[in-house]
DNA sequence: CATGAATGAGATTTCATTCAT
DNA sequence: AATGAATGAAATCTCATTCAT
């Protein structure tokens, strides 16, 4: 019985209560309205603090994103969330199907609960080079090596066709991302049968990547 | 067969020269800084027009967004992207591979030239329901029926496995989109061999979608 | 009959009417409350414009002082006012007394009418290095050479004792400045007999600077 | 004759250590940035105390100014500057030269060590009538009577020309002030020969004030 | 049509001052 | 007495929008 919810480490070790409330409010508002569209007044209101308080703790609004919320996400939240992914790629799955099953099944639930957060950063990363660097570092160092190794292992075993591992990974993640996008961002209100959809994706990707046998 | 409508697709058939310059500038700035982060002054400057001129043509700044992404879908994606796409889906390709080849090969270059527009849409769609509606209508009415029909035809022919056509289409477009994203937005400066990558995607998706033979 | 008031070139060739009003209001408020103590709201109110208008014309409040009001004063107003001084030093006065008479008599009236303006810059120069540079340039290039030459001429004629010309000039200007300070800044409301006071200063300085005869 | 009151004149007899540090910091910052341009946060930081502490001792920021420049005049300039000055004016110097020698020689070094305080006063006096009143009272009551008496004595002895004593004093102090200003504020980094300059000023002022002999 | 100066509402930021600890 | 987090009023600055020319 794993303790999924062992600590709401959602938003971290901000020293004071108010600091935490500000960070949480910021994430909330940024997620709803985007960074540029979020007035600090709104953040202050939701955090239940005076506007000045925000600036006592975070020099500028940009600092709140680039210097605090960003690093927080990329250095604490994301790595924590990537650990299971790492584990998945490190585990010597017997088949591609098994790998994809771990990958898709376990992550769909996660994506759902963190869609907002992921979306903010997906959005803002393109406007703020500082965030991109952070993202590249985190993903490139934590995930890519293990993922590439896993793909190469399957290729050596003759279970995945010869192709650049990154191209293979792009198919895997692209399929999942396309699903997540339509599922959680574009048409969240439609009825979805996650089980079936995931099943389908696993099958398609697995078979698509199987080497051509003569 | 000459293309009657091959005016430089330099951004829709905006009536006047200035209107066109405004739209081009808007696309440029929106893509760089996001809608909320783009001052109309900056757009005016880049368009080489007075700030007031913008508001002569587009009542509000938001109209400019809708007037950019709207026309994007109605004049660009439609006549120049969707019609060919429609044609592709309507054409009775002999194989899934043939369909995907038409789809991927012809569209990759095109995506490149409109990467910015696509990106604006991707960024802003979550903040502006109007955009979503626009997209749904356009795509849902113009493209989806033909696309679904095409998929069902292949399924009837036993060339694509049984599954909701929309799920199939998501795999097709998701794979292409994931490639476009990494190719044009995230790492445009890396050396890419489009031919090989497209070839790989076609193969994987084709084989992934093939029905399971006993 | 000279036209003393030929043009209120007081504050210059600012292109628009509003710009001029802003500059005048700024000078007025800066003079009353100092730069740091002057809210832009107050300047706007006195200029009869919206606060935003100020920032349309002058990027920042500091720019209004450093980039506009300062250069204006040091490059237009002050040089214009220094011309008569230059003329005085260039004129071959027959005696030190004659020189001082020109200097003190003519300048007291001027100081009176420009006390405010002079005071702002005397104040702010010490906080803003940029202004100091401007001041040094203007004074050092326009006035000092002629003044030094005049003193040296008198020394050569045996009418002023041997001493560094700058020390001599410091006595001349220091005496006048001390008078101006008490007269216009500290106790402006007391009754003053400018004629007598100036007469006294001229006499004292003249005789003080006379060479020691054996 | 030992100096009973020679506690390090490190800024008034502020009761506590922290009070002293606050005052010193205030003087430092006010001198650098002016009163209005000096945030209390900066003062607190330099004093090494919490911001709240300042307000425990000085109800408002303005009190800090009045409490700085006030005590400056009442405890520093008075007991340590004015008393010697009083002594100088009370002493029956045999000649004007002797008086000026006492005045200039002894006070120039002293001015140096308190240049900052003097500068704050010079800067802020025009914005804060309280400071002017303070100065008038202090100087007018403690110094002026003795100074005027001294001048009148010299006039009676035929050593200083007939003129309002205040005019005479203005020449004396104005000359010294002009020197102090150029020496300590405007060009402190230049090489100065205080001895020679003071000698020159003494001579000029002495001879300038000598009565006209027929 | 086009301009660009002007606006004013609102966004960000600063800062003197208070107050619970 | 001292702290420093918190405040909120005011200051600086931005920007979509209007309007006279």
PDB file of N, CA and C in Angstrom, chain A residues 30-37 119 122-124 126-127 132 136 161-164 167-168 170-171 174-175 178-179 182 185-189 192 197 200-201 203-205 207-212, chain B residues 30-37 119 122-127 132 136 161-164 167-168 170-171 174-175 178-179 182 185-187 192 197 200-201 203-205 207-213:
ATOM      1  N   UNK A  30      -1.818  32.497 -12.313  1.00  0.00           N
ATOM      2  CA  UNK A  30      -1.028  32.323 -13.533  1.00  0.00           C
ATOM      3  C   UNK A  30      -1.677  31.245 -14.406  1.00  0.00           C
ATOM      4  N   UNK A  31      -2.111  30.187 -13.755  1.00  0.00           N
ATOM      5  CA  UNK A  31      -2.699  29.088 -14.514  1.00  0.00           C
ATOM      6  C   UNK A  31      -3.981  29.523 -15.215  1.00  0.00           C
ATOM      7  N   UNK A  32      -4.732  30.358 -14.550  1.00  0.00           N
ATOM      8  CA  UNK A  32      -6.003  30.781 -15.131  1.00  0.00           C
ATOM      9  C   UNK A  32      -5.845  31.827 -16.205  1.00  0.00           C
ATOM     10  N   UNK A  33      -4.952  32.781 -15.951  1.00  0.00           N
ATOM     11  CA  UNK A  33      -4.919  33.940 -16.842  1.00  0.00           C
ATOM     12  C   UNK A  33      -3.585  34.146 -17.527  1.00  0.00           C
ATOM     13  N   UNK A  34      -2.648  33.262 -17.292  1.00  0.00           N
ATOM     14  CA  UNK A  34      -1.326  33.464 -17.879  1.00  0.00           C
ATOM     15  C   UNK A  34      -0.551  34.487 -17.080  1.00  0.00           C
ATOM     16  N   UNK A  35       0.756  34.484 -17.229  1.00  0.00           N
ATOM     17  CA  UNK A  35       1.598  35.379 -16.438  1.00  0.00           C
ATOM     18  C   UNK A  35       1.286  36.845 -16.718  1.00  0.00           C
ATOM     19  N   UNK A  36       1.363  37.223 -17.985  1.00  0.00           N
ATOM     20  CA  UNK A  36       1.176  38.628 -18.338  1.00  0.00           C
ATOM     21  C   UNK A  36      -0.230  39.114 -18.018  1.00  0.00           C
ATOM     22  N   UNK A  37      -1.193  38.211 -18.019  1.00  0.00           N
ATOM     23  CA  UNK A  37      -2.567  38.624 -17.782  1.00  0.00           C
ATOM     24  C   UNK A  37      -2.989  38.574 -16.327  1.00  0.00           C
ATOM     25  N   UNK A 119       0.515  23.180 -17.785  1.00  0.00           N
ATOM     26  CA  UNK A 119       0.165  24.107 -18.847  1.00  0.00           C
ATOM     27  C   UNK A 119       0.804  25.481 -18.661  1.00  0.00           C
ATOM     28  N   UNK A 122       4.328  25.135 -19.789  1.00  0.00           N
ATOM     29  CA  UNK A 122       4.400  24.905 -21.223  1.00  0.00           C
ATOM     30  C   UNK A 122       4.201  26.228 -21.956  1.00  0.00           C
ATOM     31  N   UNK A 123       3.294  27.040 -21.417  1.00  0.00           N
ATOM     32  CA  UNK A 123       3.024  28.335 -22.037  1.00  0.00           C
ATOM     33  C   UNK A 123       4.192  29.297 -21.856  1.00  0.00           C
ATOM     34  N   UNK A 124       4.575  29.486 -20.619  1.00  0.00           N
ATOM     35  CA  UNK A 124       5.503  30.562 -20.315  1.00  0.00           C
ATOM     36  C   UNK A 124       6.933  30.256 -20.733  1.00  0.00           C
ATOM     37  N   UNK A 126       7.987  29.424 -23.400  1.00  0.00           N
ATOM     38  CA  UNK A 126       8.362  29.970 -24.705  1.00  0.00           C
ATOM     39  C   UNK A 126       8.624  31.466 -24.665  1.00  0.00           C
ATOM     40  N   UNK A 127       8.172  32.149 -23.622  1.00  0.00           N
ATOM     41  CA  UNK A 127       8.439  33.588 -23.531  1.00  0.00           C
ATOM     42  C   UNK A 127       9.641  33.921 -22.662  1.00  0.00           C
ATOM     43  N   UNK A 132      13.168  28.126 -19.992  1.00  0.00           N
ATOM     44  CA  UNK A 132      13.497  27.062 -20.931  1.00  0.00           C
ATOM     45  C   UNK A 132      14.767  26.334 -20.503  1.00  0.00           C
ATOM     46  N   UNK A 136      14.968  22.425 -19.866  1.00  0.00           N
ATOM     47  CA  UNK A 136      15.888  21.560 -20.605  1.00  0.00           C
ATOM     48  C   UNK A 136      16.792  20.786 -19.661  1.00  0.00           C
ATOM     49  N   UNK A 161      12.112  -1.160 -33.761  1.00  0.00           N
ATOM     50  CA  UNK A 161      12.832  -1.018 -35.028  1.00  0.00           C
ATOM     51  C   UNK A 161      14.000  -0.035 -34.893  1.00  0.00           C
ATOM     52  N   UNK A 162      14.925  -0.161 -35.798  1.00  0.00           N
ATOM     53  CA  UNK A 162      16.070   0.724 -35.779  1.00  0.00           C
ATOM     54  C   UNK A 162      15.660   2.138 -36.198  1.00  0.00           C
ATOM     55  N   UNK A 163      15.903   3.064 -35.335  1.00  0.00           N
ATOM     56  CA  UNK A 163      15.606   4.478 -35.598  1.00  0.00           C
ATOM     57  C   UNK A 163      16.199   5.270 -34.449  1.00  0.00           C
ATOM     58  N   UNK A 164      16.435   6.528 -34.639  1.00  0.00           N
ATOM     59  CA  UNK A 164      16.980   7.323 -33.539  1.00  0.00           C
ATOM     60  C   UNK A 164      16.060   7.217 -32.326  1.00  0.00           C
ATOM     61  N   UNK A 167      13.547   9.860 -31.913  1.00  0.00           N
ATOM     62  CA  UNK A 167      12.372   9.791 -32.795  1.00  0.00           C
ATOM     63  C   UNK A 167      11.355   8.828 -32.223  1.00  0.00           C
ATOM     64  N   UNK A 168      11.842   7.724 -31.698  1.00  0.00           N
ATOM     65  CA  UNK A 168      10.959   6.751 -31.078  1.00  0.00           C
ATOM     66  C   UNK A 168      10.235   7.383 -29.887  1.00  0.00           C
ATOM     67  N   UNK A 170       9.681  10.431 -29.376  1.00  0.00           N
ATOM     68  CA  UNK A 170       8.733  11.463 -29.802  1.00  0.00           C
ATOM     69  C   UNK A 170       7.379  10.847 -30.151  1.00  0.00           C
ATOM     70  N   UNK A 171       7.429   9.677 -30.765  1.00  0.00           N
ATOM     71  CA  UNK A 171       6.163   8.992 -31.080  1.00  0.00           C
ATOM     72  C   UNK A 171       5.435   8.639 -29.780  1.00  0.00           C
ATOM     73  N   UNK A 174       4.502  11.966 -27.992  1.00  0.00           N
ATOM     74  CA  UNK A 174       3.599  12.755 -28.838  1.00  0.00           C
ATOM     75  C   UNK A 174       2.197  12.188 -28.799  1.00  0.00           C
ATOM     76  N   UNK A 175       2.112  10.906 -28.868  1.00  0.00           N
ATOM     77  CA  UNK A 175       0.792  10.270 -28.831  1.00  0.00           C
ATOM     78  C   UNK A 175       0.087  10.552 -27.499  1.00  0.00           C
ATOM     79  N   UNK A 178      -0.814  14.321 -27.344  1.00  0.00           N
ATOM     80  CA  UNK A 178      -1.964  14.666 -28.177  1.00  0.00           C
ATOM     81  C   UNK A 178      -3.250  14.253 -27.467  1.00  0.00           C
ATOM     82  N   UNK A 179      -3.193  13.102 -26.827  1.00  0.00           N
ATOM     83  CA  UNK A 179      -4.352  12.654 -26.063  1.00  0.00           C
ATOM     84  C   UNK A 179      -4.629  13.603 -24.896  1.00  0.00           C
ATOM     85  N   UNK A 182      -6.212  16.966 -26.079  1.00  0.00           N
ATOM     86  CA  UNK A 182      -7.640  16.912 -26.422  1.00  0.00           C
ATOM     87  C   UNK A 182      -8.470  16.533 -25.195  1.00  0.00           C
ATOM     88  N   UNK A 185      -7.389  19.708 -22.138  1.00  0.00           N
ATOM     89  CA  UNK A 185      -7.420  21.138 -22.452  1.00  0.00           C
ATOM     90  C   UNK A 185      -8.552  21.481 -23.411  1.00  0.00           C
ATOM     91  N   UNK A 186      -8.601  20.781 -24.535  1.00  0.00           N
ATOM     92  CA  UNK A 186      -9.577  21.175 -25.550  1.00  0.00           C
ATOM     93  C   UNK A 186     -11.007  20.742 -25.231  1.00  0.00           C
ATOM     94  N   UNK A 187     -11.190  19.477 -24.945  1.00  0.00           N
ATOM     95  CA  UNK A 187     -12.565  19.008 -24.737  1.00  0.00           C
ATOM     96  C   UNK A 187     -12.724  18.252 -23.425  1.00  0.00           C
ATOM     97  N   UNK A 188     -12.421  18.907 -22.327  1.00  0.00           N
ATOM     98  CA  UNK A 188     -12.452  18.200 -21.036  1.00  0.00           C
ATOM     99  C   UNK A 188     -13.873  17.773 -20.663  1.00  0.00           C
ATOM    100  N   UNK A 189     -14.856  18.486 -21.223  1.00  0.00           N
ATOM    101  CA  UNK A 189     -16.226  18.192 -20.785  1.00  0.00           C
ATOM    102  C   UNK A 189     -16.851  17.000 -21.507  1.00  0.00           C
ATOM    103  N   UNK A 192     -15.122  10.688 -21.696  1.00  0.00           N
ATOM    104  CA  UNK A 192     -13.959   9.962 -22.206  1.00  0.00           C
ATOM    105  C   UNK A 192     -13.865   8.594 -21.524  1.00  0.00           C
ATOM    106  N   UNK A 197      -9.078   4.302 -24.535  1.00  0.00           N
ATOM    107  CA  UNK A 197      -8.194   5.146 -25.344  1.00  0.00           C
ATOM    108  C   UNK A 197      -6.732   4.779 -25.113  1.00  0.00           C
ATOM    109  N   UNK A 200      -5.867   1.543 -26.694  1.00  0.00           N
ATOM    110  CA  UNK A 200      -5.699   1.721 -28.138  1.00  0.00           C
ATOM    111  C   UNK A 200      -4.322   2.311 -28.473  1.00  0.00           C
ATOM    112  N   UNK A 201      -3.966   3.360 -27.766  1.00  0.00           N
ATOM    113  CA  UNK A 201      -2.675   3.995 -28.030  1.00  0.00           C
ATOM    114  C   UNK A 201      -1.529   3.013 -27.806  1.00  0.00           C
ATOM    115  N   UNK A 203      -1.533  -0.183 -28.025  1.00  0.00           N
ATOM    116  CA  UNK A 203      -1.480  -1.162 -29.109  1.00  0.00           C
ATOM    117  C   UNK A 203      -0.861  -0.581 -30.378  1.00  0.00           C
ATOM    118  N   UNK A 204      -1.372   0.583 -30.747  1.00  0.00           N
ATOM    119  CA  UNK A 204      -0.901   1.210 -31.997  1.00  0.00           C
ATOM    120  C   UNK A 204       0.594   1.491 -31.936  1.00  0.00           C
ATOM    121  N   UNK A 205       0.996   2.112 -30.846  1.00  0.00           N
ATOM    122  CA  UNK A 205       2.401   2.487 -30.756  1.00  0.00           C
ATOM    123  C   UNK A 205       3.287   1.239 -30.696  1.00  0.00           C
ATOM    124  N   UNK A 207       2.784  -1.778 -31.844  1.00  0.00           N
ATOM    125  CA  UNK A 207       2.883  -2.453 -33.133  1.00  0.00           C
ATOM    126  C   UNK A 207       3.567  -1.573 -34.172  1.00  0.00           C
ATOM    127  N   UNK A 208       3.351  -0.295 -34.047  1.00  0.00           N
ATOM    128  CA  UNK A 208       4.002   0.596 -35.000  1.00  0.00           C
ATOM    129  C   UNK A 208       5.518   0.550 -34.877  1.00  0.00           C
ATOM    130  N   UNK A 209       5.974   0.311 -33.657  1.00  0.00           N
ATOM    131  CA  UNK A 209       7.416   0.348 -33.430  1.00  0.00           C
ATOM    132  C   UNK A 209       8.096  -1.025 -33.603  1.00  0.00           C
ATOM    133  N   UNK A 210       7.283  -2.053 -33.744  1.00  0.00           N
ATOM    134  CA  UNK A 210       7.857  -3.390 -33.924  1.00  0.00           C
ATOM    135  C   UNK A 210       8.718  -3.447 -35.198  1.00  0.00           C
ATOM    136  N   UNK A 211       9.853  -4.080 -35.100  1.00  0.00           N
ATOM    137  CA  UNK A 211      10.713  -4.171 -36.285  1.00  0.00           C
ATOM    138  C   UNK A 211      10.005  -4.939 -37.400  1.00  0.00           C
ATOM    139  N   UNK A 212      10.393  -4.609 -38.605  1.00  0.00           N
ATOM    140  CA  UNK A 212       9.811  -5.292 -39.757  1.00  0.00           C
ATOM    141  C   UNK A 212      10.441  -6.664 -39.885  1.00  0.00           C
TER     142      UNK A 212
ATOM    143  N   UNK B  30       2.614  38.793 -31.164  1.00  0.00           N
ATOM    144  CA  UNK B  30       1.871  37.812 -30.367  1.00  0.00           C
ATOM    145  C   UNK B  30       2.698  36.533 -30.204  1.00  0.00           C
ATOM    146  N   UNK B  31       3.324  36.101 -31.283  1.00  0.00           N
ATOM    147  CA  UNK B  31       4.104  34.869 -31.217  1.00  0.00           C
ATOM    148  C   UNK B  31       5.284  35.023 -30.266  1.00  0.00           C
ATOM    149  N   UNK B  32       5.871  36.214 -30.268  1.00  0.00           N
ATOM    150  CA  UNK B  32       7.052  36.428 -29.431  1.00  0.00           C
ATOM    151  C   UNK B  32       6.707  36.611 -27.958  1.00  0.00           C
ATOM    152  N   UNK B  33       5.645  37.376 -27.709  1.00  0.00           N
ATOM    153  CA  UNK B  33       5.398  37.795 -26.333  1.00  0.00           C
ATOM    154  C   UNK B  33       4.054  37.351 -25.782  1.00  0.00           C
ATOM    155  N   UNK B  34       3.286  36.671 -26.592  1.00  0.00           N
ATOM    156  CA  UNK B  34       1.955  36.291 -26.134  1.00  0.00           C
ATOM    157  C   UNK B  34       0.992  37.448 -26.277  1.00  0.00           C
ATOM    158  N   UNK B  35      -0.286  37.137 -26.290  1.00  0.00           N
ATOM    159  CA  UNK B  35      -1.290  38.174 -26.513  1.00  0.00           C
ATOM    160  C   UNK B  35      -1.264  39.226 -25.406  1.00  0.00           C
ATOM    161  N   UNK B  36      -1.387  38.774 -24.168  1.00  0.00           N
ATOM    162  CA  UNK B  36      -1.467  39.716 -23.043  1.00  0.00           C
ATOM    163  C   UNK B  36      -0.192  40.536 -22.893  1.00  0.00           C
ATOM    164  N   UNK B  37       0.924  39.982 -23.308  1.00  0.00           N
ATOM    165  CA  UNK B  37       2.188  40.681 -23.144  1.00  0.00           C
ATOM    166  C   UNK B  37       2.586  41.554 -24.319  1.00  0.00           C
ATOM    167  N   UNK B 119       1.419  28.572 -33.359  1.00  0.00           N
ATOM    168  CA  UNK B 119       1.846  28.745 -31.981  1.00  0.00           C
ATOM    169  C   UNK B 119       0.951  29.715 -31.226  1.00  0.00           C
ATOM    170  N   UNK B 122      -2.068  27.882 -30.293  1.00  0.00           N
ATOM    171  CA  UNK B 122      -1.814  26.926 -29.219  1.00  0.00           C
ATOM    172  C   UNK B 122      -1.705  27.635 -27.875  1.00  0.00           C
ATOM    173  N   UNK B 123      -1.068  28.794 -27.887  1.00  0.00           N
ATOM    174  CA  UNK B 123      -0.874  29.516 -26.627  1.00  0.00           C
ATOM    175  C   UNK B 123      -2.171  30.113 -26.106  1.00  0.00           C
ATOM    176  N   UNK B 124      -2.922  30.729 -27.000  1.00  0.00           N
ATOM    177  CA  UNK B 124      -4.041  31.543 -26.528  1.00  0.00           C
ATOM    178  C   UNK B 124      -5.350  30.784 -26.398  1.00  0.00           C
ATOM    179  N   UNK B 125      -5.412  29.613 -27.032  1.00  0.00           N
ATOM    180  CA  UNK B 125      -6.689  28.910 -27.063  1.00  0.00           C
ATOM    181  C   UNK B 125      -7.257  28.669 -25.667  1.00  0.00           C
ATOM    182  N   UNK B 126      -6.361  28.467 -24.695  1.00  0.00           N
ATOM    183  CA  UNK B 126      -6.899  28.145 -23.374  1.00  0.00           C
ATOM    184  C   UNK B 126      -7.441  29.369 -22.651  1.00  0.00           C
ATOM    185  N   UNK B 127      -7.056  30.564 -23.068  1.00  0.00           N
ATOM    186  CA  UNK B 127      -7.581  31.758 -22.411  1.00  0.00           C
ATOM    187  C   UNK B 127      -8.792  32.347 -23.125  1.00  0.00           C
ATOM    188  N   UNK B 132     -11.450  28.544 -29.282  1.00  0.00           N
ATOM    189  CA  UNK B 132     -11.754  27.133 -29.283  1.00  0.00           C
ATOM    190  C   UNK B 132     -12.983  26.862 -30.155  1.00  0.00           C
ATOM    191  N   UNK B 136     -13.177  24.534 -33.319  1.00  0.00           N
ATOM    192  CA  UNK B 136     -14.087  23.399 -33.355  1.00  0.00           C
ATOM    193  C   UNK B 136     -14.975  23.449 -34.589  1.00  0.00           C
ATOM    194  N   UNK B 161      -7.339  -0.843 -38.130  1.00  0.00           N
ATOM    195  CA  UNK B 161      -8.024  -1.611 -37.093  1.00  0.00           C
ATOM    196  C   UNK B 161      -9.298  -0.917 -36.604  1.00  0.00           C
ATOM    197  N   UNK B 162     -10.152  -1.695 -36.014  1.00  0.00           N
ATOM    198  CA  UNK B 162     -11.390  -1.136 -35.483  1.00  0.00           C
ATOM    199  C   UNK B 162     -11.104  -0.276 -34.248  1.00  0.00           C
ATOM    200  N   UNK B 163     -11.517   0.944 -34.342  1.00  0.00           N
ATOM    201  CA  UNK B 163     -11.351   1.883 -33.234  1.00  0.00           C
ATOM    202  C   UNK B 163     -12.074   3.163 -33.640  1.00  0.00           C
ATOM    203  N   UNK B 164     -12.445   3.993 -32.673  1.00  0.00           N
ATOM    204  CA  UNK B 164     -13.122   5.233 -33.045  1.00  0.00           C
ATOM    205  C   UNK B 164     -12.258   6.017 -34.037  1.00  0.00           C
ATOM    206  N   UNK B 167     -10.054   8.627 -32.595  1.00  0.00           N
ATOM    207  CA  UNK B 167      -8.838   8.138 -31.926  1.00  0.00           C
ATOM    208  C   UNK B 167      -7.756   7.886 -32.959  1.00  0.00           C
ATOM    209  N   UNK B 168      -8.162   7.305 -34.061  1.00  0.00           N
ATOM    210  CA  UNK B 168      -7.194   7.056 -35.135  1.00  0.00           C
ATOM    211  C   UNK B 168      -6.611   8.373 -35.628  1.00  0.00           C
ATOM    212  N   UNK B 170      -6.422  11.101 -34.091  1.00  0.00           N
ATOM    213  CA  UNK B 170      -5.563  11.731 -33.089  1.00  0.00           C
ATOM    214  C   UNK B 170      -4.146  11.184 -33.161  1.00  0.00           C
ATOM    215  N   UNK B 171      -4.053   9.907 -33.399  1.00  0.00           N
ATOM    216  CA  UNK B 171      -2.718   9.326 -33.561  1.00  0.00           C
ATOM    217  C   UNK B 171      -2.019   9.949 -34.753  1.00  0.00           C
ATOM    218  N   UNK B 174      -1.509  13.733 -34.009  1.00  0.00           N
ATOM    219  CA  UNK B 174      -0.664  13.900 -32.831  1.00  0.00           C
ATOM    220  C   UNK B 174       0.799  13.648 -33.159  1.00  0.00           C
ATOM    221  N   UNK B 175       1.021  12.606 -33.908  1.00  0.00           N
ATOM    222  CA  UNK B 175       2.390  12.289 -34.298  1.00  0.00           C
ATOM    223  C   UNK B 175       3.003  13.424 -35.116  1.00  0.00           C
ATOM    224  N   UNK B 178       3.531  16.487 -32.797  1.00  0.00           N
ATOM    225  CA  UNK B 178       4.682  16.339 -31.912  1.00  0.00           C
ATOM    226  C   UNK B 178       5.974  16.595 -32.681  1.00  0.00           C
ATOM    227  N   UNK B 179       5.994  16.110 -33.909  1.00  0.00           N
ATOM    228  CA  UNK B 179       7.175  16.372 -34.734  1.00  0.00           C
ATOM    229  C   UNK B 179       7.302  17.872 -35.016  1.00  0.00           C
ATOM    230  N   UNK B 182       8.623  19.842 -31.896  1.00  0.00           N
ATOM    231  CA  UNK B 182      10.062  19.740 -31.636  1.00  0.00           C
ATOM    232  C   UNK B 182      10.862  20.325 -32.809  1.00  0.00           C
ATOM    233  N   UNK B 185       9.401  24.570 -33.174  1.00  0.00           N
ATOM    234  CA  UNK B 185       9.297  25.466 -32.032  1.00  0.00           C
ATOM    235  C   UNK B 185      10.428  25.249 -31.029  1.00  0.00           C
ATOM    236  N   UNK B 186      10.610  24.004 -30.600  1.00  0.00           N
ATOM    237  CA  UNK B 186      11.577  23.774 -29.528  1.00  0.00           C
ATOM    238  C   UNK B 186      13.025  23.807 -29.988  1.00  0.00           C
ATOM    239  N   UNK B 187      13.322  23.033 -31.011  1.00  0.00           N
ATOM    240  CA  UNK B 187      14.724  22.970 -31.428  1.00  0.00           C
ATOM    241  C   UNK B 187      14.886  23.240 -32.923  1.00  0.00           C
ATOM    242  N   UNK B 192      17.944  18.792 -39.008  1.00  0.00           N
ATOM    243  CA  UNK B 192      16.882  17.803 -39.114  1.00  0.00           C
ATOM    244  C   UNK B 192      16.890  17.191 -40.510  1.00  0.00           C
ATOM    245  N   UNK B 197      12.692  11.491 -41.066  1.00  0.00           N
ATOM    246  CA  UNK B 197      11.770  11.536 -39.930  1.00  0.00           C
ATOM    247  C   UNK B 197      10.341  11.255 -40.400  1.00  0.00           C
ATOM    248  N   UNK B 200       9.878   7.669 -41.225  1.00  0.00           N
ATOM    249  CA  UNK B 200       9.756   6.887 -39.998  1.00  0.00           C
ATOM    250  C   UNK B 200       8.344   6.991 -39.418  1.00  0.00           C
ATOM    251  N   UNK B 201       7.857   8.207 -39.330  1.00  0.00           N
ATOM    252  CA  UNK B 201       6.509   8.385 -38.769  1.00  0.00           C
ATOM    253  C   UNK B 201       5.462   7.655 -39.597  1.00  0.00           C
ATOM    254  N   UNK B 203       5.790   5.071 -41.448  1.00  0.00           N
ATOM    255  CA  UNK B 203       5.887   3.635 -41.234  1.00  0.00           C
ATOM    256  C   UNK B 203       5.281   3.208 -39.913  1.00  0.00           C
ATOM    257  N   UNK B 204       5.663   3.925 -38.868  1.00  0.00           N
ATOM    258  CA  UNK B 204       5.187   3.552 -37.538  1.00  0.00           C
ATOM    259  C   UNK B 204       3.675   3.660 -37.453  1.00  0.00           C
ATOM    260  N   UNK B 205       3.155   4.768 -37.916  1.00  0.00           N
ATOM    261  CA  UNK B 205       1.713   4.966 -37.791  1.00  0.00           C
ATOM    262  C   UNK B 205       0.967   3.955 -38.668  1.00  0.00           C
ATOM    263  N   UNK B 207       1.864   0.971 -39.679  1.00  0.00           N
ATOM    264  CA  UNK B 207       1.891  -0.361 -39.106  1.00  0.00           C
ATOM    265  C   UNK B 207       1.169  -0.432 -37.777  1.00  0.00           C
ATOM    266  N   UNK B 208       1.215   0.662 -37.049  1.00  0.00           N
ATOM    267  CA  UNK B 208       0.519   0.679 -35.772  1.00  0.00           C
ATOM    268  C   UNK B 208      -0.981   0.552 -35.949  1.00  0.00           C
ATOM    269  N   UNK B 209      -1.449   1.073 -37.040  1.00  0.00           N
ATOM    270  CA  UNK B 209      -2.901   1.076 -37.264  1.00  0.00           C
ATOM    271  C   UNK B 209      -3.416  -0.151 -38.026  1.00  0.00           C
ATOM    272  N   UNK B 210      -2.492  -0.922 -38.560  1.00  0.00           N
ATOM    273  CA  UNK B 210      -2.901  -2.131 -39.290  1.00  0.00           C
ATOM    274  C   UNK B 210      -3.691  -3.079 -38.373  1.00  0.00           C
ATOM    275  N   UNK B 211      -4.751  -3.651 -38.878  1.00  0.00           N
ATOM    276  CA  UNK B 211      -5.522  -4.580 -38.040  1.00  0.00           C
ATOM    277  C   UNK B 211      -4.684  -5.790 -37.663  1.00  0.00           C
ATOM    278  N   UNK B 212      -5.044  -6.344 -36.577  1.00  0.00           N
ATOM    279  CA  UNK B 212      -4.329  -7.521 -36.101  1.00  0.00           C
ATOM    280  C   UNK B 212      -4.771  -8.733 -36.905  1.00  0.00           C
ATOM    281  N   UNK B 213      -3.839  -9.294 -37.593  1.00  0.00           N
ATOM    282  CA  UNK B 213      -4.186 -10.488 -38.377  1.00  0.00           C
ATOM    283  C   UNK B 213      -3.867 -11.711 -37.562  1.00  0.00           C
TER     284      UNK B 213
END
